[in-house]
XYZ file of C-alpha atoms in Angstrom:
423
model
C 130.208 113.835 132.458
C 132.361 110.729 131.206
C 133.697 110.906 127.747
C 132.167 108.480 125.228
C 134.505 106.018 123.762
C 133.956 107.509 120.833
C 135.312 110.619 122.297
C 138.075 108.670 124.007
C 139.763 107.870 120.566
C 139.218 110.683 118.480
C 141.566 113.302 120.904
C 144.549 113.931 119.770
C 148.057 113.461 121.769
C 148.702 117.182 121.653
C 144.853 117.909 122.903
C 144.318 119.428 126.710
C 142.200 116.485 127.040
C 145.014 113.765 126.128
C 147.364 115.691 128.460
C 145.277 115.615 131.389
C 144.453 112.093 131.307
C 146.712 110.484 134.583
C 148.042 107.286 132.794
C 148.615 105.979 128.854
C 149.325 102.976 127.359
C 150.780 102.860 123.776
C 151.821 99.787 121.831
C 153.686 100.238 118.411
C 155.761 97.964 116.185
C 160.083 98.108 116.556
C 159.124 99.708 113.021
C 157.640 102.443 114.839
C 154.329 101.530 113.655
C 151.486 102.588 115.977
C 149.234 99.410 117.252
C 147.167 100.622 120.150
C 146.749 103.552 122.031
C 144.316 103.443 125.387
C 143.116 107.131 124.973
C 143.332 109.021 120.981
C 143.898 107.704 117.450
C 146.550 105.792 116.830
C 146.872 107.388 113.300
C 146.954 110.878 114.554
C 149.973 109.998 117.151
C 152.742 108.606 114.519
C 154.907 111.305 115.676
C 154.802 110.387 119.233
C 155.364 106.821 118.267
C 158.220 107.461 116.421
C 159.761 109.194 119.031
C 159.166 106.505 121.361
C 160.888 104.097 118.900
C 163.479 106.388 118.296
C 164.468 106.414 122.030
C 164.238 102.572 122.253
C 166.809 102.136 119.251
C 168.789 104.864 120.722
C 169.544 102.243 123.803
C 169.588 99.223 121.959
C 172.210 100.714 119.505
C 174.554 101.081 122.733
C 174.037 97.402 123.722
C 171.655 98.441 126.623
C 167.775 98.500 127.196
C 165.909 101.563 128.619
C 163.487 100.460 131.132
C 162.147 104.056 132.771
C 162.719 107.243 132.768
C 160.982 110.395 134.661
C 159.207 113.241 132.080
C 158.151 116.323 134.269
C 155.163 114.272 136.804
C 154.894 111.060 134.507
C 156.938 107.635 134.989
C 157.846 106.566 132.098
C 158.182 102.784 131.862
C 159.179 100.527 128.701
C 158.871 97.344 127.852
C 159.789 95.367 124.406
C 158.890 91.747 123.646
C 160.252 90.785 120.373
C 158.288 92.849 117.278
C 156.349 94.483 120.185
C 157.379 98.038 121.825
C 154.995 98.852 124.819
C 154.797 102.045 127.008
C 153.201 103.083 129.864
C 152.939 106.493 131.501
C 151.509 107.357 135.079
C 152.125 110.826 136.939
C 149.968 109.177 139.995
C 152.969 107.852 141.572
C 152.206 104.432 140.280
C 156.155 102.168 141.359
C 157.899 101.078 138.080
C 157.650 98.269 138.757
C 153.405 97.985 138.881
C 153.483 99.841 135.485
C 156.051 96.739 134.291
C 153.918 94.074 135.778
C 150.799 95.824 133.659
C 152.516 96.164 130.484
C 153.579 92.681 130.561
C 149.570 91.467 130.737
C 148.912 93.881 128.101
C 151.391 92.232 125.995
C 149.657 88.806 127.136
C 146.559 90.524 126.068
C 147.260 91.063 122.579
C 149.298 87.628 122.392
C 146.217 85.583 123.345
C 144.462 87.378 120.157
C 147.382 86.348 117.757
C 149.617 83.981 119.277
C 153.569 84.964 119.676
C 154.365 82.457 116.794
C 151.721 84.838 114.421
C 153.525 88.178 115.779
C 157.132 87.115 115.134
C 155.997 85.482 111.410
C 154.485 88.778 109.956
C 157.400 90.952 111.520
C 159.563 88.571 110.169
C 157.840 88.640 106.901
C 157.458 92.666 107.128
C 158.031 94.713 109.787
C 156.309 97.344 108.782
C 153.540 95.681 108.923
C 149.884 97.375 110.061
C 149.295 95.375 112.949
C 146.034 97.166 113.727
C 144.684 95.148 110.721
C 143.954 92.125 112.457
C 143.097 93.386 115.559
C 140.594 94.913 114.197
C 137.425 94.734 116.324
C 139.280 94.130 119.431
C 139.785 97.690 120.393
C 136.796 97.675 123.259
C 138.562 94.634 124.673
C 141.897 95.512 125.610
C 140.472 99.355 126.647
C 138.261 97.040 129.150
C 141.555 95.448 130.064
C 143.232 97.980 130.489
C 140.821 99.616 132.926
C 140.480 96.746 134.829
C 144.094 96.772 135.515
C 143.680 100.711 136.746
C 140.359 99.797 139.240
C 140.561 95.864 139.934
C 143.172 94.805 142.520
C 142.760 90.734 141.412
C 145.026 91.431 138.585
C 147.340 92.803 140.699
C 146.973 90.094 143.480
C 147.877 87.889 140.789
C 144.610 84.937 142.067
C 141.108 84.624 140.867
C 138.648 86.406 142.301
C 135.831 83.492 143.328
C 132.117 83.522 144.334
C 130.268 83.263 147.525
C 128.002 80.352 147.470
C 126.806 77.305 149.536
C 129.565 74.844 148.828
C 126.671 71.729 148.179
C 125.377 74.197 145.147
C 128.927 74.839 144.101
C 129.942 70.482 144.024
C 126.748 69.898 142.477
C 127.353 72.414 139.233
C 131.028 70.629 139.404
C 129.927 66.969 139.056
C 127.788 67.759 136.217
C 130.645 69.546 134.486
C 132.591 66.055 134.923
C 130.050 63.900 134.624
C 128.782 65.178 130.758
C 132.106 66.204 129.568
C 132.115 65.552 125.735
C 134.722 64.644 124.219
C 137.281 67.298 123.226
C 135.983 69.398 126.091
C 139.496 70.610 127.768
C 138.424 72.607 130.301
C 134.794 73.863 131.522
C 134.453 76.565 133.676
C 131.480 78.767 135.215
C 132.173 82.107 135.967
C 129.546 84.870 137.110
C 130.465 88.251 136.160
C 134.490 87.939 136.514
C 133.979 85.509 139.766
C 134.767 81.585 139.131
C 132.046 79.797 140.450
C 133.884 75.943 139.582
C 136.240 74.965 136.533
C 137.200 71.359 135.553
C 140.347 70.858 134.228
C 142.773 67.312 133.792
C 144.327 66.210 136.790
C 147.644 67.207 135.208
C 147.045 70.087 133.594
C 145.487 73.453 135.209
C 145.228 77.033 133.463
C 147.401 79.959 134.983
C 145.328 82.883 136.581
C 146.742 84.801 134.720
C 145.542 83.138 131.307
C 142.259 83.015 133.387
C 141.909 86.887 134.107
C 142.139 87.654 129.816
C 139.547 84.899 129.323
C 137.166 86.539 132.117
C 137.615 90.151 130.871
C 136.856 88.658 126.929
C 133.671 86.685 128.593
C 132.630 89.858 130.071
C 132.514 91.959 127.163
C 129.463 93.402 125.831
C 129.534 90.951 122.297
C 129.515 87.806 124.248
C 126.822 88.347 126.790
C 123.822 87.174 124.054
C 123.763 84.494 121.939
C 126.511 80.913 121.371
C 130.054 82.306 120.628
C 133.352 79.923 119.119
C 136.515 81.607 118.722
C 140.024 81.313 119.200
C 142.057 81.767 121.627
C 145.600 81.547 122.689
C 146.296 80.722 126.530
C 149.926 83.159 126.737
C 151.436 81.181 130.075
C 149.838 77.830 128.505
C 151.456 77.673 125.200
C 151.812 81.031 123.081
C 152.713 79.468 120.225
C 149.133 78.100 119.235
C 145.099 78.700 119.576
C 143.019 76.278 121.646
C 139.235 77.096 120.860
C 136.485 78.723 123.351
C 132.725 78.031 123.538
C 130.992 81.097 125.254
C 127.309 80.950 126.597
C 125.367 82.910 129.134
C 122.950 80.012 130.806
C 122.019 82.466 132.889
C 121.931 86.253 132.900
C 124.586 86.404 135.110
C 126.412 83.294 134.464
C 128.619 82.119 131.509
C 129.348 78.234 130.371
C 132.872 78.444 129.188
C 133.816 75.245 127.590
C 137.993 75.283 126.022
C 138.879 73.026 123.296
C 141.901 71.896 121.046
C 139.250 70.671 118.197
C 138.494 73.640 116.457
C 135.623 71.703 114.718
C 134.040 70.994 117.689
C 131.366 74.113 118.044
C 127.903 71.814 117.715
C 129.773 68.989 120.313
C 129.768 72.199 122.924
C 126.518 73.442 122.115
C 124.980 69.954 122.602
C 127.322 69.880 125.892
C 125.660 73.257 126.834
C 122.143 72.034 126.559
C 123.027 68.382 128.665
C 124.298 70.822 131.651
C 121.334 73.383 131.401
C 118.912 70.562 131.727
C 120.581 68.890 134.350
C 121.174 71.937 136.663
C 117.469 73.069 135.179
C 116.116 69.551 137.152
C 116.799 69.955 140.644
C 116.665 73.893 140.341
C 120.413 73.969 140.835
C 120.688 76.784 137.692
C 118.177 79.132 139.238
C 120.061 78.330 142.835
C 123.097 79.393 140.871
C 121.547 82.693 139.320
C 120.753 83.811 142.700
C 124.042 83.439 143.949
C 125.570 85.524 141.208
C 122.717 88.316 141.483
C 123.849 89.246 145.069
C 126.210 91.439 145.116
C 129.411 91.038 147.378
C 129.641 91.113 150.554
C 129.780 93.913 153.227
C 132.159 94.326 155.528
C 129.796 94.388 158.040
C 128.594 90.759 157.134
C 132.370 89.629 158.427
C 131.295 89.479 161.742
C 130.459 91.855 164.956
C 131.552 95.140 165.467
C 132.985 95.639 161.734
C 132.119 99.610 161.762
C 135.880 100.568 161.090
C 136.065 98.532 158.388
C 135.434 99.811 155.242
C 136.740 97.138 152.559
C 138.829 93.699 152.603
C 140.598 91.394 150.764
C 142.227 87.797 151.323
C 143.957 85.982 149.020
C 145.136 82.347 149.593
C 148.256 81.529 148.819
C 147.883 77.516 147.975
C 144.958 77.890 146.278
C 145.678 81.033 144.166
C 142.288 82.735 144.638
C 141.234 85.241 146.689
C 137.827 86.815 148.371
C 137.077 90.705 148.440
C 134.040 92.511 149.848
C 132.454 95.378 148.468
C 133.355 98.976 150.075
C 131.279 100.354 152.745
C 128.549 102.879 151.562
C 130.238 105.761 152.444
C 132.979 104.978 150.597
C 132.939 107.552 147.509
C 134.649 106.775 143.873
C 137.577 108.868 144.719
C 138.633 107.129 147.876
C 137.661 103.555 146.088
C 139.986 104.318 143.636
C 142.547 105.928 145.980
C 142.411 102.387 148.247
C 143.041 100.421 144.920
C 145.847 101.938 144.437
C 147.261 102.101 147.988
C 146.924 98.408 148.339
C 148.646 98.171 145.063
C 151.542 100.328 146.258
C 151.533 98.761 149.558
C 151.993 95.153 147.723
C 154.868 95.875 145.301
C 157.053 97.393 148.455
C 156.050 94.271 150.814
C 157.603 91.826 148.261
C 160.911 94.687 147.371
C 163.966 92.758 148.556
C 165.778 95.457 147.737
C 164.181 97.899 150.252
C 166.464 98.313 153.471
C 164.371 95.698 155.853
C 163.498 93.387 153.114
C 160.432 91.635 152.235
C 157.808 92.759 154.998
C 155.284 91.067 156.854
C 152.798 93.431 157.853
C 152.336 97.165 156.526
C 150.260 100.192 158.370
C 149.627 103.031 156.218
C 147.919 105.965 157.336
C 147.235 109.634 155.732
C 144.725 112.383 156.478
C 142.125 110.303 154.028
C 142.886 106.838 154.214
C 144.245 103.845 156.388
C 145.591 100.547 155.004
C 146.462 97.697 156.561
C 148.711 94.754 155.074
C 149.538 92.020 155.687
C 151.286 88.527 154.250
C 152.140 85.180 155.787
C 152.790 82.224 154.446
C 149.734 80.819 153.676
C 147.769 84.238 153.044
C 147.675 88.205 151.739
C 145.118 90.362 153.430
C 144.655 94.311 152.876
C 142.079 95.950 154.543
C 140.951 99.910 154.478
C 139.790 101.297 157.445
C 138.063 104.687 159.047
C 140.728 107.071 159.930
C 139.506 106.759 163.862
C 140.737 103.295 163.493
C 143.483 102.582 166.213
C 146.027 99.996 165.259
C 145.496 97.647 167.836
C 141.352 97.737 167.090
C 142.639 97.211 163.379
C 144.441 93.628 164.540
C 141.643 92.336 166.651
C 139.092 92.771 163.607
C 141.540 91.433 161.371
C 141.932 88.247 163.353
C 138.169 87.962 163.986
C 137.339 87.816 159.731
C 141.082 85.746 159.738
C 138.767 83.316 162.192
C 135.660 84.390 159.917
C 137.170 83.195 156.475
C 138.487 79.622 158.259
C 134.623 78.984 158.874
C 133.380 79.707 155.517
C 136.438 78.422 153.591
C 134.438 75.754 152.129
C 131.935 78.481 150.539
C 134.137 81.338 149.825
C 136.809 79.230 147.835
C 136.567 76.221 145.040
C 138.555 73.664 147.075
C 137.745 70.485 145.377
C 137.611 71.559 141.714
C 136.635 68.550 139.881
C 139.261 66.940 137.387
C 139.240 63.964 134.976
């Protein structure tokens, strides 16, 4: 039985419970205020975050940074960002590197709920400042972040993750976007349960994935799911100096109307906005078309194409476009494994792109174990990792590949948004 988040936060760093969990993520102030904590009370673990600032200072004091270390199983990794001090501990063999790459979102995380210009005033101002005061009600957030990162490879593919639909349904939803823009509207994006289904943007101007990714995990939170929501927002790789503004409403139960603007008087405008696109998808039956599409769940492998038995889950990113396509993991694919795959492909990804490794950056990856076998592969237009039965046979493996390579080409048009509309 799963722990209740409740539970989650009340153990104590010293607790059998704390100790057994496989990876942590602490944030605390160069004060050696405690912030955040994924799993226990922050208030209960000043000693550990003292210690952790302690070692930090210890570095800095002799002109260097510490950046890992090894403590019995766990890697240790460290990262600081002005005021900010974050840590992150794995003893599943997770590369320093992947744990660096996560702490760095979770810092973008709790930047796009204060800005970096609000951080670096109030440390400024006092650095021992409680930081947990304003972030107050955004604990279930960044946990949901957090977890994501653990059992989602799109963060780690670094694209957005879009959805399957007829590509007429998909221009249609994208013309109205353009075509009742009010003004002040930004950006407007539709996005069914973390999958973009079309975003318009200026011609000039586009949002990094990145930015994208915290914005889905917020619009998929619990709180924003009924009901009209405005709040702030700061866009980290867009400017983290500042908040633009974000209109939130489900239109569907699946779907969500984001609408971004710098006007932070501007709530009725996007509600009005709201109701013009409702009624105009609501017309032609394009909204219920479009609440169908996000129902379904993903695909199977075995909808790729003939003789797909091996395969038991894919995923294809492209390159120029920066979003990628994933299908769901065959049935007999328990939670363990899933989780176990995640992480290979993970693995697999940070030692393709090592140019430190003795054969440099690599092309194309076959791992194999008892369990599990991965196959990876990059070119220059693509990233593909697929996980296949262990009775797979390497050259099997390639001919399915290139049959779903030949597969995707086909359905390009549906799988990807390729002619996001712009103003």
């Amino acid at each position: 039985m799963e722990p209740s988040v409740e539970a989650e936060h009340l153990e104590d760093f010293q607790s059998p419970s704390w100790r057994a969990r496989k990876r942590h993520f602490l944030v605390l102030s160069s004060a050696g205020k405690p912030i955040y904590s994924r799993y226990g009370d922050e208030a209960q673990m000043s000693t550990l975050m003292s210690a952790t600032q302690a070692i930090i200072s210890t570095f800095t004091d002799m002109s260097d940074s510490v950046r890992a270390m090894a403590i019995g199983n766990y890697t240790v990794v460290f990262h600081t960002h002005g005021p900010l001090y974050l840590l992150a501990a794995s003893d599943r063999g997770d590369p320093e590197e992947l744990l660096r790459n996560e702490l760095q979102l979770l810092h973008s995380q709790i930047v796009s709920i204060l800005t970096a210009a609000q951080l670096t005033k109030i440390f400024e101002q006092r650095s021992s400042f409680d930081l947990r005061q304003l972030l107050g009600g955004t604990q279930g957030i960044i946990d949901q972040f957090i977890d994501r990162m653990d059992t989602d490879f799109a963060l780690a593919l670094g694209s957005l993750d879009t959805l399957w639909m007829r590509y007429r349904l998909r221009e249609r939803i994208g013309k109205t976007l353009l075509r009742v823009r009010a003004r002040g509207v930004l950006y407007a994006m539709v996005v069914a349960e973390m999958k973009l289904v079309t975003l318009m943007r200026p011609r000039k101007h586009s949002l990094h994935p990145a930015d994208l990714h915290l914005l889905f995990s917020m619009v998929t939170s619990k709180v924003f799911m009924t009901g009209e929501h405005w709040t702030p927002v700061c866009f980290p790789r867009f400017n983290d100096q500042g908040f633009l503004h974000v209109y939130i409403s489900y239109v569907t139960p699946h779907t969500a109307l984001i609408l971004v603007s710098a006007d932070r008087d501007a709530f009725f405008t996007m509600t009005r906005c709201k109701q013009q696109i409702c009624q105009d998808l609501a017309a032609d039956d394009s909204l219920q078309r479009l609440e169908d599409a996000a129902a379904q769940h993903a695909l199977r492998p075995s909808e790729l194409g003939a003789h797909m038995g091996t395969l038991l889950q894919l995923y294809y990113k492209h390159k120029t476009l920066v979003q990628h396509f994933g299908t769901r993991f065959a049935d007999s694919v328990d939670e363990p494994q899933r989780l176990r795959i995640i992480n290979t492909y993970k693995r697999l990804r940070i030692h393709m792109a090592s140019k430190s490794g003795p054969f440099g950056p690599l092309r194309i990856v076959y791992y194999r174990t008892s369990t599990d076998t991965v196959l990876a592969w990059q070119s220059s237009s693509f990233e593909l990792f697929a996980a296949f039965t262990p009775a797979a046979d390497v050259k099997a493996m390639i001919r399915l590949v290139n049959s779903v390579l030949d597969w995707i080409r086909n359905e390009e048009d549906h799988l990807f948004v390729i002619n996001a509309p712009s103003y």
